[in-house]
N, CA, C and O atoms as a GROMACS GRO file, in nm:
protein
  304
    1MET      N    1   4.592   9.165  16.555
    1MET     CA    2   4.497   9.062  16.593
    1MET      C    3   4.465   9.079  16.740
    1MET      O    4   4.554   9.104  16.821
    2ALA      N    5   4.342   9.065  16.775
    2ALA     CA    6   4.300   9.077  16.915
    2ALA      C    7   4.352   8.959  16.994
    2ALA      O    8   4.368   8.850  16.940
    3SER      N    9   4.378   8.979  17.120
    3SER     CA   10   4.438   8.875  17.203
    3SER      C   11   4.344   8.758  17.229
    3SER      O   12   4.390   8.651  17.267
    4ASN      N   13   4.213   8.776  17.209
    4ASN     CA   14   4.121   8.667  17.235
    4ASN      C   15   4.098   8.579  17.112
    4ASN      O   16   4.026   8.480  17.120
    5GLN      N   17   4.159   8.613  16.999
    5GLN     CA   18   4.146   8.532  16.878
    5GLN      C   19   4.251   8.423  16.878
    5GLN      O   20   4.367   8.446  16.912
    6GLN      N   21   4.209   8.302  16.838
    6GLN     CA   22   4.303   8.192  16.828
    6GLN      C   23   4.352   8.183  16.685
    6GLN      O   24   4.277   8.207  16.591
    7THR      N   25   4.479   8.147  16.670
    7THR     CA   26   4.531   8.122  16.537
    7THR      C   27   4.528   7.972  16.512
    7THR      O   28   4.544   7.892  16.604
    8ARG      N   29   4.507   7.936  16.390
    8ARG     CA   30   4.502   7.795  16.354
    8ARG      C   31   4.643   7.737  16.357
    8ARG      O   32   4.737   7.802  16.313
    9PRO      N   33   4.658   7.615  16.409
    9PRO     CA   34   4.791   7.551  16.411
    9PRO      C   35   4.847   7.536  16.270
    9PRO      O   36   4.772   7.519  16.173
   10VAL      N   37   4.978   7.543  16.259
   10VAL     CA   38   5.047   7.531  16.130
   10VAL      C   39   5.110   7.393  16.117
   10VAL      O   40   5.105   7.312  16.210
   11ILE      N   41   5.168   7.366  16.002
   11ILE     CA   42   5.229   7.236  15.974
   11ILE      C   43   5.325   7.197  16.086
   11ILE      O   44   5.410   7.276  16.128
   12GLY      N   45   5.308   7.074  16.134
   12GLY     CA   46   5.394   7.020  16.239
   12GLY      C   47   5.340   7.039  16.380
   12GLY      O   48   5.390   6.978  16.474
   13GLU      N   49   5.239   7.123  16.396
   13GLU     CA   50   5.181   7.147  16.528
   13GLU      C   51   5.060   7.058  16.552
   13GLU      O   52   4.996   7.010  16.458
   14LEU      N   53   5.030   7.036  16.679
   14LEU     CA   54   4.910   6.960  16.714
   14LEU      C   55   4.786   7.045  16.688
   14LEU      O   56   4.786   7.166  16.706
   15ALA      N   57   4.681   6.977  16.645
   15ALA     CA   58   4.556   7.046  16.616
   15ALA      C   59   4.440   6.957  16.656
   15ALA      O   60   4.451   6.835  16.659
   16LYS      N   61   4.328   7.021  16.687
   16LYS     CA   62   4.205   6.948  16.718
   16LYS      C   63   4.103   6.978  16.610
   16LYS      O   64   4.077   7.094  16.577
   17ASP      N   65   4.047   6.872  16.554
   17ASP     CA   66   3.938   6.884  16.459
   17ASP      C   67   3.810   6.881  16.543
   17ASP      O   68   3.769   6.775  16.590
   18THR      N   69   3.749   6.996  16.561
   18THR     CA   70   3.632   7.004  16.649
   18THR      C   71   3.512   6.930  16.594
   18THR      O   72   3.425   6.888  16.671
   19ALA      N   73   3.505   6.912  16.463
   19ALA     CA   74   3.392   6.839  16.404
   19ALA      C   75   3.398   6.690  16.438
   19ALA      O   76   3.295   6.625  16.453
   20ARG      N   77   3.520   6.636  16.450
   20ARG     CA   78   3.537   6.494  16.479
   20ARG      C   79   3.580   6.469  16.623
   20ARG      O   80   3.571   6.356  16.672
   21GLY      N   81   3.626   6.573  16.690
   21GLY     CA   82   3.674   6.556  16.827
   21GLY      C   83   3.806   6.479  16.833
   21GLY      O   84   3.835   6.414  16.933
   22ARG      N   85   3.884   6.489  16.726
   22ARG     CA   86   4.012   6.417  16.719
   22ARG      C   87   4.128   6.514  16.721
   22ARG      O   88   4.116   6.629  16.677
   23ILE      N   89   4.241   6.467  16.773
   23ILE     CA   90   4.363   6.546  16.779
   23ILE      C   91   4.469   6.478  16.695
   23ILE      O   92   4.483   6.356  16.697
   24GLY      N   93   4.544   6.559  16.622
   24GLY     CA   94   4.652   6.506  16.539
   24GLY      C   95   4.751   6.615  16.504
   24GLY      O   96   4.747   6.725  16.559
   25VAL      N   97   4.840   6.583  16.411
   25VAL     CA   98   4.944   6.676  16.366
   25VAL      C   99   4.905   6.730  16.229
   25VAL      O  100   4.869   6.653  16.139
   26VAL      N  101   4.914   6.860  16.214
   26VAL     CA  102   4.884   6.922  16.085
   26VAL      C  103   4.994   6.884  15.986
   26VAL      O  104   5.113   6.907  16.011
   27MET      N  105   4.953   6.826  15.873
   27MET     CA  106   5.048   6.782  15.771
   27MET      C  107   5.052   6.875  15.650
   27MET      O  108   5.150   6.877  15.576
   28GLY      N  109   4.946   6.951  15.630
   28GLY     CA  110   4.942   7.042  15.516
   28GLY      C  111   4.801   7.090  15.491
   28GLY      O  112   4.709   7.068  15.570
   29GLU      N  113   4.787   7.156  15.376
   29GLU     CA  114   4.657   7.207  15.337
   29GLU      C  115   4.644   7.185  15.187
   29GLU      O  116   4.728   7.228  15.109
   30VAL      N  117   4.537   7.117  15.147
   30VAL     CA  118   4.513   7.087  15.006
   30VAL      C  119   4.366   7.113  14.974
   30VAL      O  120   4.278   7.067  15.046
   31GLY      N  121   4.341   7.184  14.869
   31GLY     CA  122   4.205   7.209  14.826
   31GLY      C  123   4.119   7.279  14.928
   31GLY      O  124   3.998   7.255  14.936
   32GLY      N  125   4.180   7.366  15.008
   32GLY     CA  126   4.103   7.440  15.107
   32GLY      C  127   4.071   7.361  15.233
   32GLY      O  128   3.993   7.406  15.316
   33ARG      N  129   4.130   7.244  15.247
   33ARG     CA  130   4.109   7.162  15.366
   33ARG      C  131   4.242   7.135  15.434
   33ARG      O  132   4.346   7.127  15.369
   34VAL      N  133   4.238   7.123  15.566
   34VAL     CA  134   4.358   7.096  15.644
   34VAL      C  135   4.372   6.944  15.657
   34VAL      O  136   4.277   6.875  15.693
   35GLN      N  137   4.492   6.895  15.629
   35GLN     CA  138   4.518   6.752  15.643
   35GLN      C  139   4.583   6.728  15.779
   35GLN      O  140   4.683   6.791  15.814
   36ILE      N  141   4.525   6.635  15.854
   36ILE     CA  142   4.571   6.606  15.989
   36ILE      C  143   4.599   6.456  16.000
   36ILE      O  144   4.521   6.375  15.951
   37ARG      N  145   4.711   6.421  16.063
   37ARG     CA  146   4.748   6.281  16.084
   37ARG      C  147   4.744   6.251  16.234
   37ARG      O  148   4.786   6.334  16.314
   38PRO      N  149   4.693   6.134  16.273
   38PRO     CA  150   4.692   6.098  16.415
   38PRO      C  151   4.833   6.108  16.476
   38PRO      O  152   4.931   6.085  16.406
   39ILE      N  153   4.842   6.140  16.603
   39ILE     CA  154   4.972   6.158  16.669
   39ILE      C  155   5.060   6.034  16.656
   39ILE      O  156   5.180   6.046  16.632
   40GLY      N  157   5.003   5.918  16.671
   40GLY     CA  158   5.080   5.794  16.666
   40GLY      C  159   5.102   5.742  16.526
   40GLY      O  160   5.151   5.630  16.508
   41GLY      N  161   5.067   5.820  16.424
   41GLY     CA  162   5.079   5.778  16.286
   41GLY      C  163   4.947   5.723  16.236
   41GLY      O  164   4.852   5.706  16.313
   42GLY      N  165   4.941   5.697  16.108
   42GLY     CA  166   4.819   5.645  16.050
   42GLY      C  167   4.772   5.730  15.935
   42GLY      O  168   4.844   5.816  15.887
   43THR      N  169   4.651   5.706  15.893
   43THR     CA  170   4.594   5.772  15.777
   43THR      C  171   4.547   5.913  15.811
   43THR      O  172   4.477   5.936  15.910
   44GLU      N  173   4.586   6.006  15.727
   44GLU     CA  174   4.543   6.145  15.745
   44GLU      C  175   4.395   6.159  15.715
   44GLU      O  176   4.336   6.079  15.643
   45TRP      N  177   4.337   6.262  15.773
   45TRP     CA  178   4.199   6.296  15.739
   45TRP      C  179   4.194   6.444  15.707
   45TRP      O  180   4.281   6.522  15.748
   46ASP      N  181   4.092   6.482  15.633
   46ASP     CA  182   4.074   6.622  15.595
   46ASP      C  183   3.976   6.689  15.691
   46ASP      O  184   3.876   6.630  15.731
   47ALA      N  185   4.007   6.812  15.726
   47ALA     CA  186   3.920   6.890  15.814
   47ALA      C  187   3.898   7.027  15.751
   47ALA      O  188   3.984   7.081  15.683
   48MET      N  189   3.782   7.081  15.776
   48MET     CA  190   3.753   7.217  15.731
   48MET      C  191   3.833   7.314  15.818
   48MET      O  192   3.839   7.297  15.940
   49PRO      N  193   3.895   7.416  15.758
   49PRO     CA  194   3.979   7.509  15.834
   49PRO      C  195   3.909   7.571  15.955
   49PRO      O  196   3.972   7.593  16.058
   50GLY      N  197   3.781   7.599  15.944
   50GLY     CA  198   3.707   7.658  16.055
   50GLY      C  199   3.689   7.565  16.174
   50GLY      O  200   3.654   7.609  16.283
   51ASN      N  201   3.713   7.434  16.152
   51ASN     CA  202   3.699   7.336  16.260
   51ASN      C  203   3.832   7.299  16.324
   51ASN      O  204   3.836   7.215  16.414
   52VAL      N  205   3.941   7.361  16.279
   52VAL     CA  206   4.074   7.325  16.329
   52VAL      C  207   4.121   7.431  16.428
   52VAL      O  208   4.134   7.549  16.395
   53VAL      N  209   4.147   7.386  16.551
   53VAL     CA  210   4.194   7.475  16.657
   53VAL      C  211   4.309   7.408  16.731
   53VAL      O  212   4.331   7.288  16.717
   54ALA      N  213   4.381   7.485  16.810
   54ALA     CA  214   4.485   7.429  16.896
   54ALA      C  215   4.417   7.355  17.011
   54ALA      O  216   4.323   7.408  17.070
   55PRO      N  217   4.465   7.235  17.045
   55PRO     CA  218   4.405   7.163  17.158
   55PRO      C  219   4.445   7.230  17.289
   55PRO      O  220   4.547   7.298  17.298
   56SER      N  221   4.363   7.210  17.390
   56SER     CA  222   4.400   7.261  17.523
   56SER      C  223   4.518   7.178  17.574
   56SER      O  224   4.546   7.070  17.522
   57ALA      N  225   4.585   7.228  17.674
   57ALA     CA  226   4.698   7.154  17.732
   57ALA      C  227   4.652   7.018  17.783
   57ALA      O  228   4.724   6.919  17.769
   58ARG      N  229   4.535   7.014  17.840
   58ARG     CA  230   4.482   6.887  17.892
   58ARG      C  231   4.454   6.788  17.778
   58ARG      O  232   4.485   6.669  17.790
   59GLU      N  233   4.396   6.836  17.669
   59GLU     CA  234   4.368   6.749  17.555
   59GLU      C  235   4.497   6.697  17.492
   59GLU      O  236   4.505   6.580  17.454
   60GLU      N  237   4.596   6.783  17.482
   60GLU     CA  238   4.726   6.743  17.426
   60GLU      C  239   4.790   6.636  17.513
   60GLU      O  240   4.837   6.534  17.462
   61LEU      N  241   4.794   6.658  17.643
   61LEU     CA  242   4.853   6.561  17.735
   61LEU      C  243   4.780   6.428  17.728
   61LEU      O  244   4.844   6.322  17.726
   62SER      N  245   4.650   6.431  17.725
   62SER     CA  246   4.569   6.309  17.718
   62SER      C  247   4.599   6.230  17.590
   62SER      O  248   4.613   6.108  17.595
   63ALA      N  249   4.609   6.299  17.478
   63ALA     CA  250   4.636   6.233  17.350
   63ALA      C  251   4.776   6.171  17.350
   63ALA      O  252   4.794   6.058  17.305
   64ARG      N  253   4.874   6.246  17.399
   64ARG     CA  254   5.012   6.193  17.403
   64ARG      C  255   5.023   6.074  17.498
   64ARG      O  256   5.094   5.978  17.469
   65LEU      N  257   4.954   6.079  17.610
   65LEU     CA  258   4.957   5.971  17.707
   65LEU      C  259   4.892   5.845  17.651
   65LEU      O  260   4.941   5.734  17.674
   66ALA      N  261   4.785   5.860  17.577
   66ALA     CA  262   4.718   5.745  17.515
   66ALA      C  263   4.812   5.675  17.418
   66ALA      O  264   4.814   5.552  17.412
   67ILE      N  265   4.889   5.751  17.342
   67ILE     CA  266   4.985   5.692  17.248
   67ILE      C  267   5.094   5.618  17.323
   67ILE      O  268   5.130   5.506  17.287
   68ARG      N  269   5.148   5.680  17.428
   68ARG     CA  270   5.254   5.612  17.509
   68ARG      C  271   5.203   5.484  17.572
   68ARG      O  272   5.273   5.383  17.573
   69ASN      N  273   5.081   5.488  17.624
   69ASN     CA  274   5.025   5.367  17.685
   69ASN      C  275   5.008   5.258  17.582
   69ASN      O  276   5.037   5.141  17.610
   70GLY      N  277   4.962   5.293  17.464
   70GLY     CA  278   4.947   5.195  17.357
   70GLY      C  279   5.081   5.136  17.315
   70GLY      O  280   5.092   5.016  17.291
   71ASN      N  281   5.183   5.221  17.308
   71ASN     CA  282   5.316   5.173  17.272
   71ASN      C  283   5.372   5.079  17.378
   71ASN      O  284   5.435   4.979  17.344
   72SER      N  285   5.349   5.108  17.504
   72SER     CA  286   5.402   5.023  17.610
   72SER      C  287   5.332   4.888  17.611
   72SER      O  288   5.394   4.786  17.640
   73ARG      N  289   5.203   4.886  17.579
   73ARG     CA  290   5.131   4.758  17.569
   73ARG      C  291   5.184   4.674  17.454
   73ARG      O  292   5.186   4.552  17.461
   74ASP      N  293   5.228   4.742  17.347
   74ASP     CA  294   5.278   4.673  17.229
   74ASP      C  295   5.427   4.641  17.240
   74ASP      O  296   5.485   4.583  17.148
   75GLY      N  297   5.489   4.678  17.352
   75GLY     CA  298   5.630   4.650  17.373
   75GLY      C  299   5.724   4.743  17.298
   75GLY      O  300   5.840   4.707  17.273
   76LEU      N  301   5.676   4.861  17.261
   76LEU     CA  302   5.763   4.956  17.189
   76LEU      C  303   5.829   5.053  17.282
   76LEU      O  304   5.904   5.140  17.239
   0.00000   0.00000   0.00000
């Protein structure tokens, strides 16, 4: 594989659905679609494999920080 090609995140890794602009954790693949769950939990959504990429370090940090801030507001 060429060094400029990105590999799609696998189960348990963070992924960005470029069609929706959302970041979550890859939960599996069913019917040719990737199932992604929000980082803080919640309902999974289906994404087309071609739209699933690894988030940038900045996007990952931003998503994790948003979850922590929400948890601190909720007293968790």
